[in-house]
PDB file of C-alpha atoms in Angstrom:
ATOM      1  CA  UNK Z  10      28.807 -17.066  48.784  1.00  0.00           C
ATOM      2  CA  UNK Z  11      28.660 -15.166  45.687  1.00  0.00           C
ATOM      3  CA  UNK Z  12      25.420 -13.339  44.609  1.00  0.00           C
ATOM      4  CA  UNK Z  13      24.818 -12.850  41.256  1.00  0.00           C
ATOM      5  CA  UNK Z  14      22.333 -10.484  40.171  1.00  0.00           C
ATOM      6  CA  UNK Z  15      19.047 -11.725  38.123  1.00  0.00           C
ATOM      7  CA  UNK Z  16      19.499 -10.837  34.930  1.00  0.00           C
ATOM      8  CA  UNK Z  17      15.944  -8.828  33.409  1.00  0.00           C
ATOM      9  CA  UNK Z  18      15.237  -9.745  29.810  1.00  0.00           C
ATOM     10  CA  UNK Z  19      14.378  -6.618  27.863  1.00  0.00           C
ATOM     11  CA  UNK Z  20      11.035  -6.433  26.646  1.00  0.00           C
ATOM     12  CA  UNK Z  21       9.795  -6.531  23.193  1.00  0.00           C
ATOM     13  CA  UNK Z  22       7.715  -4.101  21.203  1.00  0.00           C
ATOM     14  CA  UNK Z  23       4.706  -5.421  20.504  1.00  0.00           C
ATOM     15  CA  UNK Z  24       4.476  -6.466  16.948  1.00  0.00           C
ATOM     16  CA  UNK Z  25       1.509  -6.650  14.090  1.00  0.00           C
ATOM     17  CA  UNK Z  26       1.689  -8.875  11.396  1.00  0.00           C
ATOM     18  CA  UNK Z  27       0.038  -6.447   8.133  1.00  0.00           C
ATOM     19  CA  UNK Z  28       0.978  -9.465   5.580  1.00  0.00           C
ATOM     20  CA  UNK Z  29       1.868  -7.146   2.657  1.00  0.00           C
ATOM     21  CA  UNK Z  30      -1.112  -5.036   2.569  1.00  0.00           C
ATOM     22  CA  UNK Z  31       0.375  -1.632   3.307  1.00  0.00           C
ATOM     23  CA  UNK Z  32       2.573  -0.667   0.753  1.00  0.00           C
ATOM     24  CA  UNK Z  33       5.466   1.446   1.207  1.00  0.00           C
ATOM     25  CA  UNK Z  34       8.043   3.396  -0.550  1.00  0.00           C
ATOM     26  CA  UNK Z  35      11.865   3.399   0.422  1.00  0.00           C
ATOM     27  CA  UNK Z  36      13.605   6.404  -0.832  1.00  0.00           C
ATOM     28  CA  UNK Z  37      17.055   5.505  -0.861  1.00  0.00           C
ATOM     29  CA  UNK Z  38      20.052   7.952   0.107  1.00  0.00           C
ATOM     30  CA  UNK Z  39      20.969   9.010  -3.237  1.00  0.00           C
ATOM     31  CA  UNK Z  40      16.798  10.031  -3.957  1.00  0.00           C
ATOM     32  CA  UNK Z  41      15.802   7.251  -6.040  1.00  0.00           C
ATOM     33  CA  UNK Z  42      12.380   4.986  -4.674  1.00  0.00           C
ATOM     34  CA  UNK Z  43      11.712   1.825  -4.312  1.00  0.00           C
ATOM     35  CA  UNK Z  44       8.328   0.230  -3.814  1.00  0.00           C
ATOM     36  CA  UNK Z  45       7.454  -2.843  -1.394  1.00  0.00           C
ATOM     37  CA  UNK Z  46       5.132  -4.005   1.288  1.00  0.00           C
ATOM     38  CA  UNK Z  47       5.268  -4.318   4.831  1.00  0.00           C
ATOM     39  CA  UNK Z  48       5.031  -7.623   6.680  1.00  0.00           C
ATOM     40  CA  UNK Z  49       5.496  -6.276  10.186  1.00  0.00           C
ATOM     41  CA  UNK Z  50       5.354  -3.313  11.890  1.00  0.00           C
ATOM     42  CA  UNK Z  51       6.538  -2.541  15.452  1.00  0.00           C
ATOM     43  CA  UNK Z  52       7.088   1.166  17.251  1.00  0.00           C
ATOM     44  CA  UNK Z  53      11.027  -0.145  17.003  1.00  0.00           C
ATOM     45  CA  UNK Z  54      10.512  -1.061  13.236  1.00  0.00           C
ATOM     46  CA  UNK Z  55       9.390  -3.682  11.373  1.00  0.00           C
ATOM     47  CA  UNK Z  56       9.510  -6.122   8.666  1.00  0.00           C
ATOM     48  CA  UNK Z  57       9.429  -5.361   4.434  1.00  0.00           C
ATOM     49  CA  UNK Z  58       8.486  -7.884   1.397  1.00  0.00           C
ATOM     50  CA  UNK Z  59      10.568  -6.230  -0.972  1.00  0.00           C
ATOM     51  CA  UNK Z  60      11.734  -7.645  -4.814  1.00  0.00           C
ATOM     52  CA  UNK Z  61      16.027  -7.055  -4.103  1.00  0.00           C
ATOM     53  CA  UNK Z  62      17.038  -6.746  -0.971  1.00  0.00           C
ATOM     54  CA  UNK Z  63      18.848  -3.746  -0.140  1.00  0.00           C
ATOM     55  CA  UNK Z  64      22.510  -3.933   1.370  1.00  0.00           C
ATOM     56  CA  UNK Z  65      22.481  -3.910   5.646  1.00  0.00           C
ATOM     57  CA  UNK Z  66      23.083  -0.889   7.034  1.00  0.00           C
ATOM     58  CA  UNK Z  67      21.802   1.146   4.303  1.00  0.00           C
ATOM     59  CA  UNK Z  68      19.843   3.769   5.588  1.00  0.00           C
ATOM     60  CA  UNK Z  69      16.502   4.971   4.064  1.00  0.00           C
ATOM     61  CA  UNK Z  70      13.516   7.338   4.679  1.00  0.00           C
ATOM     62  CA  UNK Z  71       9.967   5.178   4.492  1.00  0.00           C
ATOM     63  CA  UNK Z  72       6.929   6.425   3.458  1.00  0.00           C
ATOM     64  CA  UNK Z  73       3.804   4.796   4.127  1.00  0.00           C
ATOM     65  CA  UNK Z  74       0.124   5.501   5.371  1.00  0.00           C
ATOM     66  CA  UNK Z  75      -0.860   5.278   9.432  1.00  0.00           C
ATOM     67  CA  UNK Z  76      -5.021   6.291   9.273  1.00  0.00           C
ATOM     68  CA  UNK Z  77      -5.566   9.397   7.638  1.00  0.00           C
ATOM     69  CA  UNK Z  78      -1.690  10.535   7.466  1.00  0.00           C
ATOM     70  CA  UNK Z  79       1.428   9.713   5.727  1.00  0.00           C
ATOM     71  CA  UNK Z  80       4.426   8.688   7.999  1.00  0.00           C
ATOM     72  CA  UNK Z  81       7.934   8.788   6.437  1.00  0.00           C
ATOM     73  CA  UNK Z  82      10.572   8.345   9.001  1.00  0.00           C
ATOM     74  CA  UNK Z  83      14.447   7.064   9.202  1.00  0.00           C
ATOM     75  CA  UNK Z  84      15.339   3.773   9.086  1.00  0.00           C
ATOM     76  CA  UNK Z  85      18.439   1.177   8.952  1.00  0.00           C
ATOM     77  CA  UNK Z  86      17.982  -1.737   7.091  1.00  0.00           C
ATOM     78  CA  UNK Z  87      19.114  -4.937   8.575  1.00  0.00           C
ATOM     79  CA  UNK Z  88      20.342  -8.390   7.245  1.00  0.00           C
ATOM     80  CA  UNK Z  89      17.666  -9.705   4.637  1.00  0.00           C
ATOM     81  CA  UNK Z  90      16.082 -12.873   4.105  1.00  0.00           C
ATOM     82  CA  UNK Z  91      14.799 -14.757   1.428  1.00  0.00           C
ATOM     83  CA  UNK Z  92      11.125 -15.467   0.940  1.00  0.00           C
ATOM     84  CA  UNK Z  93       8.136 -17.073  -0.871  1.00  0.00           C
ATOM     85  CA  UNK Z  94       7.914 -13.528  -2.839  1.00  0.00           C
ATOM     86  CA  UNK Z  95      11.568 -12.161  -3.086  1.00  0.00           C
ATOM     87  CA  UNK Z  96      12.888 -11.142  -0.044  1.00  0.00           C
ATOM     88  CA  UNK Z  97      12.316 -10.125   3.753  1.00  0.00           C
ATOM     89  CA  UNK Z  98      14.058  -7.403   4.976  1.00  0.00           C
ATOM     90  CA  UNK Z  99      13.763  -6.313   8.484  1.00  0.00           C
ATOM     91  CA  UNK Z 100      14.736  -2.724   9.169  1.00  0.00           C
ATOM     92  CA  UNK Z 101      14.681  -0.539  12.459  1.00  0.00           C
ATOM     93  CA  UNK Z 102      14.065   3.446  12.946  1.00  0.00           C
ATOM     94  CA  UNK Z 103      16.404   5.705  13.110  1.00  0.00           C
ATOM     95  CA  UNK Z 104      14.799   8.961  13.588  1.00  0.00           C
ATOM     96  CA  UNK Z 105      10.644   8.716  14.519  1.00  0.00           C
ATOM     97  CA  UNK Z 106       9.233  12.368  14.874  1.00  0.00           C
ATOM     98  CA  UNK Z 107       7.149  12.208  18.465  1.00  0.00           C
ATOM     99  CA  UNK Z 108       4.059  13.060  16.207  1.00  0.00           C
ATOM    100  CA  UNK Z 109       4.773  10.158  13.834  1.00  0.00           C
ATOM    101  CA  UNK Z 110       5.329   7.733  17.213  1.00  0.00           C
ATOM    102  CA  UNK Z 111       2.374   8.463  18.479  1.00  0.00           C
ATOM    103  CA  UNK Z 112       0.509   7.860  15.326  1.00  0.00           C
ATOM    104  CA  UNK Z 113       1.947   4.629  15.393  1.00  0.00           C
ATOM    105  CA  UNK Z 114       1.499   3.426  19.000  1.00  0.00           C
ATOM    106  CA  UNK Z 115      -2.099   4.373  18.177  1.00  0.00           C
ATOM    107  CA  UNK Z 116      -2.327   2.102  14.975  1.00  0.00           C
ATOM    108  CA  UNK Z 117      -0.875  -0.857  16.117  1.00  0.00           C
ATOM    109  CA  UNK Z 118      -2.811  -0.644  19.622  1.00  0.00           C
ATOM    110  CA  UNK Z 119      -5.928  -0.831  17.544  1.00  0.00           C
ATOM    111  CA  UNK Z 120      -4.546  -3.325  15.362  1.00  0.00           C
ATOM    112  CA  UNK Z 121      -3.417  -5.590  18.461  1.00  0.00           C
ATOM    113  CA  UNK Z 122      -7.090  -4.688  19.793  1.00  0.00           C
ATOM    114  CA  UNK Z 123      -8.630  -6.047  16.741  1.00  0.00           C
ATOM    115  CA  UNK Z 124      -6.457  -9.276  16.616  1.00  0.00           C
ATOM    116  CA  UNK Z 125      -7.596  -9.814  20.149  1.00  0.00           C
ATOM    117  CA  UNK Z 126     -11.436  -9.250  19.381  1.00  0.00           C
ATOM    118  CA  UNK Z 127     -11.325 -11.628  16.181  1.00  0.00           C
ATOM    119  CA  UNK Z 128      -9.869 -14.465  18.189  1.00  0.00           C
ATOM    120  CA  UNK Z 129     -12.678 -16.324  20.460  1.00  0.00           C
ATOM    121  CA  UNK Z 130     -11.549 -17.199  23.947  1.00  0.00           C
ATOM    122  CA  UNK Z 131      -9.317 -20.805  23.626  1.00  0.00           C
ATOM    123  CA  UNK Z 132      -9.313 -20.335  19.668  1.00  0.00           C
ATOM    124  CA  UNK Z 133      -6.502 -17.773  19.277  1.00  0.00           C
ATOM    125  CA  UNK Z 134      -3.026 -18.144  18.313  1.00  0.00           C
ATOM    126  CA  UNK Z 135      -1.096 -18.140  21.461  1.00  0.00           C
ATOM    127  CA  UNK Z 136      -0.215 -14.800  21.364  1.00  0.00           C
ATOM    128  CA  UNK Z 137      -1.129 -11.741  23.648  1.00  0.00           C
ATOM    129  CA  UNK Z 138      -0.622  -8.318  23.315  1.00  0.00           C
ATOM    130  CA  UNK Z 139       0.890  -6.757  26.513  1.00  0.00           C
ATOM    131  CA  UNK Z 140      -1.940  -5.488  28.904  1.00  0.00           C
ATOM    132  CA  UNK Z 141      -1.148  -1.415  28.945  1.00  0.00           C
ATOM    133  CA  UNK Z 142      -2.429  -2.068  25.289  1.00  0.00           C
ATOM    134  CA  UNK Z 143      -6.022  -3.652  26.248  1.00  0.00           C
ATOM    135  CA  UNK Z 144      -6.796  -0.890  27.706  1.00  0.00           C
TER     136      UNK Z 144
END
């Protein structure tokens, strides 16, 4: 009999939903900037509301505020969407300096612990941050 091996889903990045109130700035490769919001934010990437999408694969340099600092990393944008308010455009990093990771493992832990304080036991929406976040 044949065996065949169990197949391991990889795991997600835990994600935080910011709803377009961080607003970032996406310098584009020949140095002009263009404004928009972020939707989503993960350690992996995240999610923009921006006015005209920008083509997939384009790669860009973000700029946008994590606590007291200003992050501005690499990033790929990915195949857009349309939305309520233009257009969703989900985009992953390309090059994260260790100090800007860590800044943002930081933020969205406390943003996942906040979520999870806000919703009362039976009342929340479903979802769960992983547990080496609830520290």
């Amino acid at each position: 009999m044949t065996r065949f091996p169990q197949m391991q889903r990889p795991t997600r990045a835990p994600r935080v939903s910011l709803r377009g109130r961080i607003g970032v700035t996406i310098q584009l490769e020949n140095g002009r900037r263009r404004p928009a919001k972020l939707h989503q934010l993960s350690i992996t990437g995240g999610l923009l509301e921006i006015s005209n999408y920008l083509e997939e694969r384009s790669n860009v340099r973000l700029g946008f505020p994590i606590g007291e600092s200003i992050v501005q990393p690499k990033a790929e944008m990915l195949f857009p969407m349309w939305g309520a308010n233009g257009y969703l455009q989900p985009f992953r990093f390309t090059q994260l300096w260790a100090e800007e990771r860590r800044m943002l493992e930081t933020e969205i832990t406390e943003l996942l612990k906040q979520t999870v304080a806000r919703s009362a036991p039976g009342q929340g929406t479903g979802l769960r941050p992983p547990p080496f976040y609830l520290e």
